[in-house]
Each structure stands twice: as structure tokens, then as C-alpha cells.
Short mmCIF file of C-alpha atoms in Angstrom, two decimals:
data_model
loop_
_atom_site.label_atom_id
_atom_site.label_comp_id
_atom_site.label_asym_id
_atom_site.label_seq_id
_atom_site.Cartn_x
_atom_site.Cartn_y
_atom_site.Cartn_z
CA MET A 81 27.11 40.62 -23.15
CA SER A 82 25.56 37.72 -25.06
CA LYS A 83 24.64 37.00 -28.65
CA PRO A 84 22.94 34.26 -30.61
CA ARG A 85 24.99 31.19 -31.39
CA GLU A 86 24.69 28.57 -34.04
CA THR A 87 23.58 25.05 -33.15
CA PRO A 88 25.94 23.94 -30.35
CA ALA A 89 27.96 20.73 -30.35
CA ALA A 90 26.17 17.73 -28.88
CA ASP A 91 28.73 17.40 -26.08
CA SER A 92 28.75 21.10 -25.16
CA PHE A 93 27.64 22.42 -21.78
CA GLU A 94 24.82 24.29 -23.52
CA SER A 95 23.44 21.13 -25.19
CA LYS A 96 23.57 19.16 -21.96
CA ILE A 97 21.72 21.81 -19.95
CA PHE A 98 18.99 22.14 -22.57
CA GLY A 99 18.92 18.36 -22.88
CA ILE A 100 18.06 18.16 -19.18
CA TYR A 101 15.38 20.79 -19.66
CA ASP A 102 13.87 19.04 -22.71
CA ARG A 103 13.81 15.61 -21.06
CA LEU A 104 12.07 16.89 -17.91
CA THR A 105 9.59 18.98 -19.88
CA ASP A 106 8.69 16.12 -22.23
CA HIS A 107 7.92 13.74 -19.35
CA GLY A 108 5.58 16.31 -17.83
CA HIS A 109 6.12 15.38 -14.18
CA CYS A 110 7.41 18.83 -13.20
CA ILE A 111 7.92 22.40 -14.41
CA ALA A 112 11.43 23.26 -15.61
CA ASP A 113 13.23 26.31 -16.96
CA VAL A 114 16.81 27.25 -17.86
CA VAL A 115 18.02 30.13 -15.68
CA LEU A 116 21.11 31.86 -14.32
CA VAL A 117 21.90 31.73 -10.60
CA PRO A 118 23.26 34.82 -8.80
CA ALA A 119 26.95 35.65 -9.07
CA LYS A 120 29.42 36.30 -6.29
CA ALA A 121 31.62 39.38 -6.29
CA ASP A 122 34.24 37.53 -8.38
CA GLY A 123 31.60 36.46 -10.93
CA THR A 124 31.46 32.77 -9.93
CA PRO A 125 28.07 31.11 -9.22
CA ASP A 126 26.67 31.81 -5.75
CA TRP A 127 24.98 28.44 -5.25
CA GLU A 128 24.57 28.81 -1.49
CA ASN A 129 22.36 31.88 -1.79
CA THR A 130 20.34 30.66 -4.76
CA GLY A 131 16.54 30.61 -4.39
CA PRO A 132 13.44 30.73 -6.59
CA ALA A 133 13.27 34.52 -6.22
CA ASN A 134 16.83 35.44 -7.21
CA VAL A 135 17.44 33.41 -10.36
CA SER A 136 17.18 35.22 -13.71
CA SER A 137 16.22 34.27 -17.22
CA LEU A 138 18.84 33.99 -19.95
CA PRO A 139 19.60 37.41 -21.47
CA ASP A 140 17.33 37.79 -24.51
CA ASP A 141 16.55 34.06 -24.10
CA GLU A 142 19.95 33.27 -25.63
CA TRP A 143 22.90 31.32 -24.33
CA PRO A 144 25.61 33.45 -22.66
CA GLN A 145 28.70 34.00 -24.75
CA ASP A 146 31.24 34.41 -21.96
CA GLU A 147 32.32 31.32 -20.04
CA GLN A 148 31.98 32.89 -16.59
CA THR A 149 28.28 33.64 -17.09
CA GLU A 150 27.79 30.25 -18.73
CA LYS A 151 28.90 28.55 -15.49
CA ARG A 152 25.88 30.08 -13.72
CA ALA A 153 23.41 28.35 -16.06
CA CYS A 154 21.29 25.55 -14.66
CA VAL A 155 17.77 24.05 -14.77
CA ILE A 156 15.33 25.11 -12.04
CA VAL A 157 12.62 22.51 -11.30
CA SER A 158 9.34 22.98 -9.40
CA ASP A 159 5.79 21.59 -9.13
CA ILE A 160 7.09 18.01 -9.01
CA ASP A 161 4.55 15.18 -8.86
CA GLY A 162 4.08 14.00 -5.29
CA CYS A 163 5.92 16.96 -3.75
CA ASP A 164 4.82 20.14 -2.05
CA PRO A 165 4.02 22.83 -4.68
CA ASP A 166 6.61 25.12 -3.05
CA SER A 167 9.47 22.62 -3.34
CA THR A 168 12.07 23.88 -5.80
CA PHE A 169 15.30 22.21 -6.94
CA ILE A 170 18.32 23.13 -9.03
CA VAL A 171 19.81 20.65 -11.52
CA THR A 172 23.23 21.48 -12.92
CA LEU A 173 26.45 19.99 -14.24
CA HIS A 174 29.97 20.56 -13.01
CA HIS A 175 31.50 22.76 -15.69
CA GLU A 176 34.81 20.88 -15.90
CA THR A 177 33.87 17.28 -15.05
CA GLY A 178 30.32 17.23 -16.42
CA ILE A 179 29.13 15.39 -13.28
CA PRO A 180 25.43 16.15 -12.61
CA GLY A 181 24.17 17.46 -9.29
CA MET A 182 20.87 18.47 -7.73
CA PHE A 183 20.08 20.40 -4.57
CA GLN A 184 16.98 21.85 -2.96
CA VAL A 185 16.55 25.62 -2.72
CA HIS A 186 13.02 25.85 -1.31
CA GLY A 187 10.30 23.74 0.31
CA PRO A 188 10.16 20.97 2.96
CA ASP A 189 13.17 18.67 3.24
CA ILE A 190 10.90 15.63 3.19
CA ASP A 191 10.45 16.08 -0.59
CA ARG A 192 14.16 15.68 -1.38
CA ASP A 193 14.26 11.92 -1.90
CA VAL A 194 11.03 11.73 -3.90
CA ALA A 195 12.11 14.60 -6.16
CA ASP A 196 15.49 12.95 -6.67
CA SER A 197 13.84 9.69 -7.69
CA ILE A 198 11.38 11.29 -10.12
CA ILE A 199 13.90 13.63 -11.75
CA GLY A 200 16.52 10.89 -11.94
CA ARG A 201 14.02 8.52 -13.50
CA ASP A 202 12.85 11.06 -16.09
CA LEU A 203 16.40 11.96 -17.07
CA GLY A 204 17.27 8.29 -17.53
CA ASN A 205 14.15 7.26 -19.46
CA ARG A 206 13.16 8.30 -22.94
CA PRO A 207 9.90 10.30 -22.79
CA PRO A 208 6.81 8.62 -24.23
CA PRO A 209 5.58 9.84 -27.62
CA LYS A 210 2.85 12.47 -27.34
CA GLU A 211 -0.03 13.03 -29.71
CA PRO A 212 -0.08 16.67 -30.87
CA THR A 213 -2.99 18.67 -29.51
CA GLY A 214 -5.62 20.16 -31.79
CA LEU A 215 -4.14 23.60 -31.23
CA SER A 216 -0.64 22.34 -32.11
CA LYS A 217 -1.90 20.75 -35.33
CA SER A 218 -3.72 23.94 -36.33
CA ILE A 219 -0.65 26.11 -35.68
CA ALA A 220 1.55 23.70 -37.65
CA LYS A 221 -0.88 23.77 -40.59
CA LEU A 222 -1.14 27.58 -40.47
CA THR A 223 2.65 27.86 -40.44
CA ALA A 224 2.93 25.51 -43.42
CA ASP A 225 0.32 27.50 -45.35
CA LEU A 226 1.89 30.91 -44.70
CA PHE A 227 5.57 30.13 -44.94
CA THR A 228 7.54 28.01 -47.35
CA PRO A 229 9.61 26.51 -45.86
CA PRO A 230 8.33 26.81 -42.24
CA VAL A 231 10.35 29.05 -40.01
CA PRO A 232 12.83 26.83 -38.12
CA ILE A 233 13.04 27.00 -34.34
CA ALA A 234 16.47 27.74 -32.90
CA ALA A 235 18.13 24.71 -31.33
CA ASN A 236 18.81 26.62 -28.12
CA ASP A 237 15.25 27.93 -27.75
CA ASN A 238 13.83 26.52 -24.52
CA LYS A 239 10.27 26.48 -25.87
CA PRO A 240 9.22 23.12 -27.34
CA ALA A 241 8.21 23.03 -31.00
CA PRO A 242 4.42 23.21 -31.34
CA GLN A 243 4.26 20.10 -33.54
CA GLN A 244 6.12 18.06 -30.90
CA ALA A 245 4.43 19.00 -27.64
CA PRO A 246 1.72 21.22 -26.20
CA ALA A 247 2.40 24.84 -25.41
CA ALA A 248 5.23 25.43 -22.95
CA LYS A 249 4.37 25.27 -19.25
CA PRO A 250 4.69 28.45 -17.20
CA ALA A 251 8.12 29.10 -15.74
CA VAL A 252 6.73 29.24 -12.20
CA ALA A 253 4.18 27.11 -10.35
CA SER A 254 0.58 28.29 -10.64
CA LEU A 255 -2.80 27.23 -9.33
CA PRO A 256 -4.05 24.21 -11.33
CA VAL A 257 -7.44 25.76 -12.16
CA ILE A 258 -9.74 23.49 -14.19
CA CYS A 259 -13.21 24.18 -15.53
CA PRO A 260 -15.05 20.80 -15.47
CA ALA A 261 -17.10 21.88 -18.48
CA GLU A 262 -13.96 21.26 -20.54
CA TRP A 263 -14.30 17.53 -19.74
CA HIS A 264 -17.61 17.33 -21.58
CA GLY A 265 -17.48 14.63 -24.23
CA LYS A 266 -14.18 13.21 -22.96
CA PRO A 267 -13.94 9.64 -21.59
CA VAL A 268 -13.99 9.47 -17.80
CA PRO A 269 -10.66 8.06 -16.51
CA ALA A 270 -11.07 4.60 -15.00
CA ARG A 271 -10.26 4.15 -11.32
CA GLU A 272 -6.88 2.44 -10.97
CA TRP A 273 -6.63 -0.47 -8.52
CA TYR A 274 -3.91 -2.86 -7.48
CA ALA A 275 -6.58 -5.16 -6.08
CA THR A 276 -10.11 -4.12 -7.05
CA ASP A 277 -12.16 -2.50 -4.26
CA LEU A 278 -9.43 -3.23 -1.70
CA ILE A 279 -6.07 -1.69 -2.61
CA PRO A 280 -6.16 1.47 -4.78
CA ASN A 281 -3.20 2.40 -6.97
CA ARG A 282 -1.14 5.55 -6.25
CA GLN A 283 -2.41 5.58 -2.65
CA VAL A 284 -1.48 4.20 0.78
CA THR A 285 -3.58 1.35 2.18
CA ILE A 286 -3.38 0.27 5.84
CA VAL A 287 -3.85 -3.40 6.74
CA SER A 288 -4.27 -3.83 10.50
CA GLY A 289 -4.73 -6.91 12.64
CA ASP A 290 -4.03 -8.30 16.07
CA GLY A 291 -0.65 -9.90 16.66
CA GLY A 292 -0.54 -13.44 15.27
CA VAL A 293 -3.76 -13.14 13.27
CA GLY A 294 -1.86 -13.44 9.97
CA LYS A 295 -1.79 -9.97 8.40
CA SER A 296 1.84 -10.47 7.29
CA LEU A 297 0.94 -13.77 5.61
CA LEU A 298 -2.11 -12.16 4.01
CA THR A 299 -0.17 -9.29 2.42
CA LEU A 300 2.75 -11.58 1.51
CA GLN A 301 0.26 -13.79 -0.30
CA VAL A 302 -1.25 -10.83 -2.18
CA ALA A 303 2.24 -9.59 -3.14
CA ALA A 304 3.33 -13.03 -4.32
CA ALA A 305 0.16 -13.39 -6.41
CA GLY A 306 0.94 -10.07 -8.10
CA ALA A 307 4.48 -11.21 -8.88
CA LEU A 308 3.20 -14.58 -10.17
CA GLY A 309 0.30 -13.07 -12.11
CA VAL A 310 -2.33 -15.32 -10.48
CA GLU A 311 -5.51 -14.97 -8.46
CA THR A 312 -5.55 -15.37 -4.68
CA MET A 313 -8.35 -15.35 -2.11
CA GLY A 314 -10.85 -14.29 -4.76
CA MET A 315 -8.84 -11.23 -5.88
CA ARG A 316 -6.65 -10.64 -8.91
CA PRO A 317 -3.77 -8.23 -8.08
CA SER A 318 -2.11 -6.27 -10.88
CA THR A 319 0.65 -8.32 -12.43
CA GLY A 320 4.10 -6.81 -11.92
CA ARG A 321 7.06 -6.44 -9.65
CA VAL A 322 6.64 -6.09 -5.90
CA VAL A 323 8.91 -5.03 -3.04
CA TYR A 324 8.21 -6.36 0.47
CA LEU A 325 10.03 -4.81 3.44
CA GLY A 326 9.47 -7.04 6.47
CA ALA A 327 10.83 -5.80 9.80
CA GLU A 328 9.28 -8.53 11.97
CA ASP A 329 10.41 -11.81 10.37
CA GLU A 330 13.75 -13.28 9.38
CA ALA A 331 14.64 -14.56 5.92
CA ASP A 332 14.06 -18.21 6.89
CA GLU A 333 10.49 -17.49 7.92
CA PHE A 334 9.81 -15.73 4.61
CA HIS A 335 11.40 -18.71 2.85
CA ARG A 336 8.95 -21.11 4.51
CA ARG A 337 5.91 -18.92 3.89
CA LEU A 338 6.70 -18.19 0.25
CA ASP A 339 7.34 -21.89 -0.38
CA ASP A 340 3.83 -22.66 0.94
CA ILE A 341 2.37 -19.88 -1.19
CA VAL A 342 3.93 -20.91 -4.50
CA THR A 343 3.09 -24.57 -3.79
CA ALA A 344 -0.57 -23.63 -3.27
CA HIS A 345 -0.53 -22.00 -6.72
CA GLY A 346 1.21 -24.92 -8.41
CA LYS A 347 4.34 -22.82 -8.87
CA GLU A 348 7.94 -22.89 -7.67
CA LEU A 349 10.11 -20.35 -5.89
CA ARG A 350 11.99 -19.70 -9.14
CA ASP A 351 8.74 -18.23 -10.50
CA LEU A 352 9.07 -15.30 -8.06
CA SER A 353 11.60 -13.46 -10.25
CA ASP A 354 9.52 -10.25 -9.95
CA PHE A 355 9.54 -10.35 -6.12
CA ARG A 356 12.07 -8.36 -4.07
CA LEU A 357 12.25 -9.12 -0.34
CA LEU A 358 13.92 -7.03 2.37
CA PRO A 359 13.98 -9.07 5.63
CA MET A 360 15.07 -6.61 8.34
CA ALA A 361 14.05 -8.29 11.62
CA ASP A 362 17.54 -7.78 13.10
CA LEU A 363 18.22 -4.33 11.60
CA ASP A 364 17.21 -0.71 12.23
CA ALA A 365 14.22 -0.41 9.90
CA LEU A 366 13.12 3.17 10.65
CA LEU A 367 12.13 5.05 7.50
CA ALA A 368 11.42 8.39 9.19
CA ARG A 369 12.05 9.98 12.57
CA PRO A 370 11.30 13.44 14.04
CA ASP A 371 13.89 16.22 13.91
CA MET A 372 14.57 18.87 16.57
CA ARG A 373 11.32 20.62 15.62
CA MET A 374 9.42 17.31 15.89
CA ASN A 375 8.82 17.18 12.13
CA MET A 376 9.26 13.79 10.47
CA GLN A 377 12.35 13.47 8.31
CA PRO A 378 13.36 10.53 6.08
CA THR A 379 16.24 8.37 7.27
CA PRO A 380 19.20 7.13 5.19
CA LEU A 381 17.35 3.80 4.93
CA TYR A 382 14.44 5.59 3.26
CA ALA A 383 16.83 7.07 0.68
CA LYS A 384 18.23 3.59 -0.03
CA LEU A 385 14.71 2.21 -0.35
CA VAL A 386 13.84 4.94 -2.84
CA ASP A 387 16.91 4.05 -4.92
CA LEU A 388 15.85 0.38 -4.95
CA LEU A 389 12.28 1.23 -5.89
CA CYS A 390 13.45 3.45 -8.75
CA ASP A 391 15.48 0.55 -10.10
CA VAL A 392 12.75 -2.07 -9.64
CA MET A 393 9.72 0.13 -10.49
CA PRO A 394 7.25 -2.11 -8.62
CA LYS A 395 3.47 -2.16 -8.86
CA LEU A 396 3.21 -2.82 -5.10
CA VAL A 397 5.29 -1.88 -2.04
CA VAL A 398 4.50 -3.61 1.27
CA LEU A 399 5.88 -2.15 4.52
CA ASP A 400 5.61 -4.43 7.57
CA THR A 401 5.00 -2.95 10.17
CA ALA A 402 4.49 0.69 11.16
CA ALA A 403 5.74 -0.03 14.70
CA ASP A 404 9.20 -0.77 13.28
CA LEU A 405 9.23 1.79 10.43
CA PHE A 406 7.67 4.89 12.03
CA GLY A 407 10.01 6.64 14.48
CA GLY A 408 7.54 9.25 15.70
CA ASP A 409 4.75 9.30 18.25
CA GLU A 410 1.73 7.43 16.89
CA ILE A 411 -0.71 9.66 18.77
CA LYS A 412 0.71 12.90 17.34
CA ARG A 413 -1.47 13.78 14.40
CA ASN A 414 1.06 15.92 12.49
CA GLN A 415 3.79 13.27 12.69
CA VAL A 416 1.43 10.54 11.52
CA ARG A 417 0.19 12.65 8.59
CA GLN A 418 3.76 13.56 7.58
CA PHE A 419 4.75 9.88 7.61
CA ILE A 420 1.75 8.80 5.53
CA GLY A 421 2.46 11.76 3.22
CA LEU A 422 5.99 10.47 2.76
CA LEU A 423 4.63 7.07 1.71
CA ARG A 424 2.01 8.66 -0.55
CA GLN A 425 4.78 10.50 -2.37
CA LEU A 426 6.30 7.10 -3.14
CA ALA A 427 2.96 5.82 -4.43
CA ILE A 428 2.40 8.82 -6.69
CA GLY A 429 6.00 9.27 -7.83
CA LEU A 430 6.43 5.57 -8.68
CA ASP A 431 2.86 5.00 -9.90
CA CYS A 432 2.35 2.07 -7.53
CA ALA A 433 0.28 0.98 -4.53
CA VAL A 434 1.74 1.13 -1.01
CA VAL A 435 0.45 -1.14 1.77
CA LEU A 436 1.39 -0.37 5.37
CA LEU A 437 0.78 -2.97 8.10
CA THR A 438 -0.18 -1.77 11.58
CA HIS A 439 -1.18 -3.18 14.96
CA PRO A 440 -4.51 -1.93 16.38
CA SER A 441 -4.60 -0.28 19.79
CA VAL A 442 -6.37 -1.95 22.73
CA ALA A 443 -9.30 0.43 22.20
CA GLY A 444 -9.29 -0.40 18.49
CA MET A 445 -9.50 -4.12 19.23
CA GLN A 446 -12.24 -3.70 21.83
CA SER A 447 -14.35 -1.48 19.58
CA GLY A 448 -13.80 -3.66 16.52
CA THR A 449 -12.57 -0.73 14.44
CA GLY A 450 -8.95 -1.90 14.35
CA SER A 451 -7.76 1.70 14.71
CA SER A 452 -4.40 2.60 16.22
CA GLY A 453 -3.19 5.69 18.09
CA SER A 454 -4.19 8.97 16.49
CA THR A 455 -7.21 9.14 14.16
CA ALA A 456 -4.72 10.51 11.61
CA TRP A 457 -3.76 6.92 10.71
CA ASN A 458 -7.29 6.33 9.47
CA ASN A 459 -7.89 9.83 8.10
CA SER A 460 -4.64 10.03 6.11
CA VAL A 461 -5.17 6.92 3.97
CA ARG A 462 -7.76 6.15 1.31
CA SER A 463 -8.30 2.51 2.26
CA ARG A 464 -8.00 0.55 5.51
CA LEU A 465 -8.52 -3.18 5.93
CA TYR A 466 -8.85 -5.11 9.22
CA LEU A 467 -8.07 -8.82 9.60
CA THR A 468 -9.70 -10.58 12.58
CA ARG A 469 -10.48 -14.08 13.86
CA PRO A 470 -13.51 -15.37 15.83
CA GLU A 471 -13.26 -14.62 19.55
CA GLY A 472 -14.97 -17.64 21.17
CA LYS A 473 -12.75 -20.32 22.68
CA ASN A 474 -14.63 -23.02 20.77
CA ASP A 475 -14.76 -21.13 17.47
CA ASP A 476 -12.80 -22.30 14.49
CA PRO A 477 -9.15 -21.21 15.01
CA ASP A 478 -8.44 -21.22 11.26
CA LEU A 479 -11.22 -18.81 10.32
CA ARG A 480 -10.45 -15.15 9.45
CA PHE A 481 -12.49 -12.12 8.37
CA LEU A 482 -10.99 -9.37 6.18
CA THR A 483 -13.19 -6.30 6.65
CA THR A 484 -13.09 -2.97 4.80
CA LYS A 485 -13.02 -0.31 7.54
CA LYS A 486 -12.39 2.62 5.20
CA ALA A 487 -12.84 2.88 1.45
CA ASN A 488 -12.89 6.31 -0.15
CA TYR A 489 -13.38 4.65 -3.53
CA GLY A 490 -15.61 1.74 -2.54
CA THR A 491 -18.06 0.33 0.01
CA VAL A 492 -17.23 0.32 3.72
CA GLY A 493 -18.13 -2.81 5.68
CA GLY A 494 -17.43 -5.35 2.98
CA GLU A 495 -16.18 -8.65 4.37
CA ILE A 496 -14.19 -11.54 2.92
CA LYS A 497 -14.32 -14.84 4.82
CA LEU A 498 -10.97 -16.62 4.73
CA ARG A 499 -9.57 -19.86 6.11
CA TRP A 500 -5.98 -20.84 6.90
CA LYS A 501 -5.14 -24.05 5.09
CA ALA A 502 -1.74 -25.65 4.46
CA GLY A 503 0.19 -22.44 5.11
CA VAL A 504 -1.97 -20.05 3.08
CA PHE A 505 -5.34 -18.30 3.27
CA VAL A 506 -8.14 -19.49 1.00
CA LEU A 507 -11.70 -18.29 0.51
CA ASP A 508 -14.14 -19.96 2.90
CA ASP A 509 -16.89 -21.50 0.74
CA GLY A 510 -19.20 -22.37 3.65
CA LYS A 511 -18.72 -26.12 3.34
CA PRO A 512 -17.84 -28.21 6.43
CA HIS A 513 -14.13 -28.37 6.99
CA MET A 514 -11.84 -30.56 8.99
CA GLY A 515 -11.65 -28.20 11.98
CA SER A 516 -15.41 -27.89 12.40
CA GLN A 517 -15.90 -31.61 11.86
CA LEU A 518 -13.45 -32.40 14.63
CA SER A 519 -15.14 -29.92 16.99
CA ALA A 520 -18.56 -31.43 16.23
CA ALA A 521 -17.31 -34.95 16.81
CA LYS A 522 -15.73 -33.92 20.10
CA ALA A 523 -18.95 -32.23 21.27
CA GLU A 524 -20.99 -35.34 20.43
CA GLY A 525 -18.57 -37.54 22.38
CA VAL A 526 -18.79 -35.28 25.45
CA PHE A 527 -22.60 -35.24 25.21
CA ARG A 528 -22.80 -39.06 25.12
CA LYS A 529 -20.38 -39.43 28.02
CA LEU A 530 -22.12 -36.91 30.29
CA LEU A 531 -25.64 -38.10 29.41
CA SER A 532 -24.66 -41.60 30.43
CA LEU A 533 -23.08 -40.24 33.63
CA PHE A 534 -26.15 -38.18 34.53
CA ASN A 535 -28.48 -41.14 34.05
CA ARG A 536 -26.28 -43.46 36.10
CA THR A 537 -26.22 -40.96 38.98
CA GLY A 538 -29.94 -40.21 38.86
CA GLN A 539 -29.68 -36.72 37.36
CA THR A 540 -32.52 -35.98 34.99
CA VAL A 541 -31.82 -33.80 31.96
CA SER A 542 -34.05 -32.91 29.02
CA ASP A 543 -34.07 -31.15 25.67
CA VAL A 544 -36.28 -28.34 26.98
CA THR A 545 -34.63 -25.13 28.17
CA GLY A 546 -34.89 -24.68 31.91
CA THR A 547 -33.20 -25.94 35.06
CA ASN A 548 -32.72 -29.42 33.59
CA TYR A 549 -31.61 -28.31 30.11
CA ALA A 550 -28.99 -30.89 29.12
CA PRO A 551 -26.53 -28.65 27.18
CA ALA A 552 -26.49 -26.05 30.02
CA LYS A 553 -25.87 -28.61 32.77
CA MET A 554 -23.22 -30.38 30.71
CA ALA A 555 -21.35 -27.14 29.86
CA ASP A 556 -20.94 -26.47 33.59
CA HIS A 557 -19.68 -29.97 34.34
CA PRO A 558 -15.93 -30.49 34.98
CA GLU A 559 -15.87 -33.26 32.35
CA ALA A 560 -17.20 -30.95 29.62
CA ASP A 561 -13.61 -30.37 28.42
CA GLY A 562 -14.36 -26.73 27.62
CA ILE A 563 -17.13 -27.48 25.10
CA SER A 564 -19.66 -24.62 25.06
CA LYS A 565 -23.41 -24.88 25.59
CA LYS A 566 -23.93 -23.84 21.96
CA LEU A 567 -21.83 -26.68 20.60
CA LEU A 568 -23.44 -29.18 22.99
CA ALA A 569 -26.92 -28.04 21.90
CA ALA A 570 -25.99 -28.63 18.26
CA ALA A 571 -24.55 -32.04 19.20
CA MET A 572 -27.77 -32.95 21.05
CA GLN A 573 -29.89 -32.16 17.99
CA ARG A 574 -27.66 -34.20 15.68
CA LEU A 575 -27.76 -37.17 18.06
CA LEU A 576 -31.55 -36.91 18.36
CA ASP A 577 -31.89 -36.76 14.57
CA ALA A 578 -29.63 -39.80 14.22
CA GLY A 579 -31.57 -41.74 16.86
CA GLU A 580 -28.58 -42.11 19.14
CA VAL A 581 -30.35 -40.11 21.86
CA LYS A 582 -33.99 -40.67 22.78
CA ILE A 583 -36.62 -38.72 24.70
CA VAL A 584 -38.61 -40.78 27.20
CA MET A 585 -41.64 -39.68 29.25
CA GLU A 586 -41.65 -40.44 32.98
CA GLY A 587 -43.87 -39.88 35.98
CA PRO A 588 -47.62 -40.21 36.62
CA ALA A 589 -50.11 -39.36 33.91
CA SER A 590 -50.98 -36.14 35.67
CA ARG A 591 -47.38 -34.94 35.68
CA LYS A 592 -45.35 -36.38 32.83
CA ARG A 593 -41.80 -35.12 32.29
CA LYS A 594 -39.15 -35.62 29.64
CA ARG A 595 -35.81 -37.33 30.15
CA LEU A 596 -32.96 -37.84 27.68
CA ILE A 597 -31.26 -41.23 27.45
CA LEU A 598 -28.81 -42.88 25.13
CA ALA A 599 -30.53 -45.27 22.76
CA SER A 600 -27.85 -47.84 23.57
CA GLU A 601 -28.87 -47.61 27.23
CA ASP A 602 -32.62 -48.00 26.67
CA TYR A 603 -33.43 -51.14 28.63
CA GLY A 604 -37.20 -50.77 28.47
CA PRO A 605 -39.70 -49.64 31.15
CA GLU A 606 -38.74 -50.20 34.79
#
């Protein structure tokens, strides 16, 4: 038996339960309702057998009068951002101690940590002010016109006042049906990016690259730029806190790299107050592993990471690398999709960007796609970037190419040309650099040396392609020091242009032929 009560005391069990309901409803990241769980034979709450189908509404929508029934009251939460629509949780307070608790009554276990972070965050933060809807304003005006004073709303009514919030959400999850015609005349929401056209917000981005190519340095540099609020490599990341979990490098290596990065920006390490680093090279860094049914489940480390992220509230989370963080089989599509889904829940629940570093497979390197294992890695993310270096043995070792291999929200195939310089990557502006200058000088020296050797030994070489083509013969010579025909051809042209190498004509008038000589060794006609 229950009956209406007057406004309850602020510290009462009733006020606390409805306070939880109000806070969750006002934030709008889930659907909540105050309900009663089933009772055991002795009348106590039967928490173990509680589910979405066997909870009941408050009798007459009023708070129970008897204490035994009151103990069964709790808040049921569903349709949580970033979680499966079927996931349902119970939030309650211990009746004697007042200690809060939450447990899952339906849906996949993988949603537990994300739901805990979102609900915990919403209960701890004051909800943002909301502009009343047109319908709410009209109802408020109609009420004011018809009644003086307006009819008050009971303090224990779990329907929000119309002048404070939109109409109450349904008590159970429903299909989010939208008619696009209702968007007519409304501003189109802008696409949210962490780094424009490269790293979308609220999504998972994969950055892949061969071992040693510098993908960890690249993402560390992007993360540091976001924490510093500066541009880097031609991009401007969103300014804010970042969390970098690195499972391949020790703290000392991060110390050296970050020192180079802040120095390149004219900053100091003390300016990285918005950067949180987790160096885990010597620790178990698995975030998820398969259970007995081969479904991916979060590890205790994942739960600790979620707690940290909820405290820090970063704009970017970098996870380096998948080989150390993913405990499943990379060629099993369902395990890969579940793992990426776990990371996407973080991105959506925390309103941030997540970047996952991966190593490409042998096939991915050979094909140039940079893919790894199952196609689910590529199909499950909205953006994938591939960092490569030139393949030739005489190519510039400091040159890199960052290519967009997948971009649901941008153009595929875009390429950024980068160069490693003094511990960081910088945009390559196309101007000659120290590495190419040294290679050119070396090629010119080899060309001079071998041309002199050929002439002393009676070997004729020329600038015309064929059997006596100088760059081809020199490239095959043991003294070529690994310089390629291409570099030697470029060196030959520069030396001809500079007058250091000359072309002389030899033989009878009926059969003239060209021969290359060093200008310094031109001693006139024989």
C-alpha cells in the first residue's frame, strides 16, 4: 500500500534515487526510469533475478510508503551512448550505508566499462543548461494563461517539468526513427575532426607502417602538438588533453623523443601539462582477450584505462600498438570488429578521437595497401593512414610519405610528404636538403673516378644509351660503391653542364664516335 508524500528531505533515500534519475535524464546520454525490482519470498529485493522484463513501475507513480518496498526502488538505465541498444543496467544505493552500486542485467558484457564511465561521469557533472523547446514554451505559456498560479509539479514526479526540459523520454528503448524533412531549415552539423581530413573525432583511426618507419614518432608528435596547442607537419590538431599508451617503448625513449618535439616547437617539457603518458614496454598491455566462447572481453587494464580517461577527459587517445593490446586472432573478423567496437565506445562515450597503431602484414607491405590480417581492421574504422619510406637503396633515408588509405569522410589517396629532421618529422617543401646534396656529391665523385679509370684503361664510354653508356657501365663496376645508374646519370648531366666532363669525337670522318673525358684530363688531340 502506498500513498502520496510531501516533499522528501534532501538526504532521504527517495531524494537520492530521484536525484540519480534527474541527473541522468538531464544529460541525455541514456534512458532512465525509477522502478521496483522483484521481491523474494521474504519481501527483500531479488537483485540476482532482476531483468528488464520483470521490473515494475512505482505504484500510482508514487513513492512506496513501507520501508521494505522502498528498498526495492532503483534506477534502470538503457540506450546508453556507445553501448548496444539492448544493454541495461541497474543503479541503486545501499539502503543503510548509502553507497552507490551499478550492475548489468542485460546485454553484452563488453559494454560494462563504457556504461560505468558514462553514467559515473554524468552523475558527477552538473548537466548543461538546455534551451526550452518551442513546444515546452507553448505549454508553459498556456499553463500560465489558464491557471493562476500554475499547477505545481510534485517533487517526486519522475517526469521533468516542461519549462526545464523536453518531453520525457520513453521508459524503454525504441527505434530512433527520424524523418529527414524535419531537418529542413536547420543548420547542418559541422563534421568534427581532431586533425582535419586525417583523424575524425568520435571515431577510431588506424595508423599503420612498417617497423622502424616512425609511426610511433609521428603519432607522438601529433599528440604533443594537440597538448601544446600548436601546428605540426602542416596540420592543426584540436587543442586539449591527450593520453598516449605506448607498449613498445620505455619511458626513457619517450623522454628523448618528447624533448626533441618540444624543442622543435620552441617549447619545454613543462609545457606538456596536458599530456598523459603510459609507457608499458615491460608490462602486460592487453586491453581485450577472447573468452571461452572466443568473444573479446575487456581486461582489468582496460577498466583502469577507462577510469583514467574519465578523469582526464582527453581529446585524443593513442594506443601503440595493436600487436601488444589486442589479445585475439587478427585474422578472425568477429574478434577484430569487437575490439574496434570496444575502442569506438571509448571515442563516443568520451567525445574524443582514438588512434590505433598497427603493423602491416607482408601482403599489405607488398601490395602497398598497408593492411593487416583480416579485412575487418580496415572495414571497422572510418580512417586509415599508412606511413612509408622510399624503397630504393640510394633513395633518401629521411623521406616519408603519409598516405590516406581509407577516409569515409574525406578523399582517399591523399599524400603528405614528410622528412625526418633533428628528431621530428617536418613537411618536405621540395627544396634540396642535406641528405640529397650528400648523395649527389658522392655520385659525382664516383663518376669522376670511374671516368678517369675507364680512359686510362682504354675503355670508351659515352653519354648515349647503348653498350657504352657511361652510367650503366659505371653502376656495374665494383668501385661504384652502390651508386645507382639513375644517380650516376644525373651526376653526368650536372658535370657536363658545369664543364667538368667533355664530349670528344673520335675516329675517321666516315665513322665518328663520342667519348667522355674529364676536362682536367683533356690534353689535346693525339
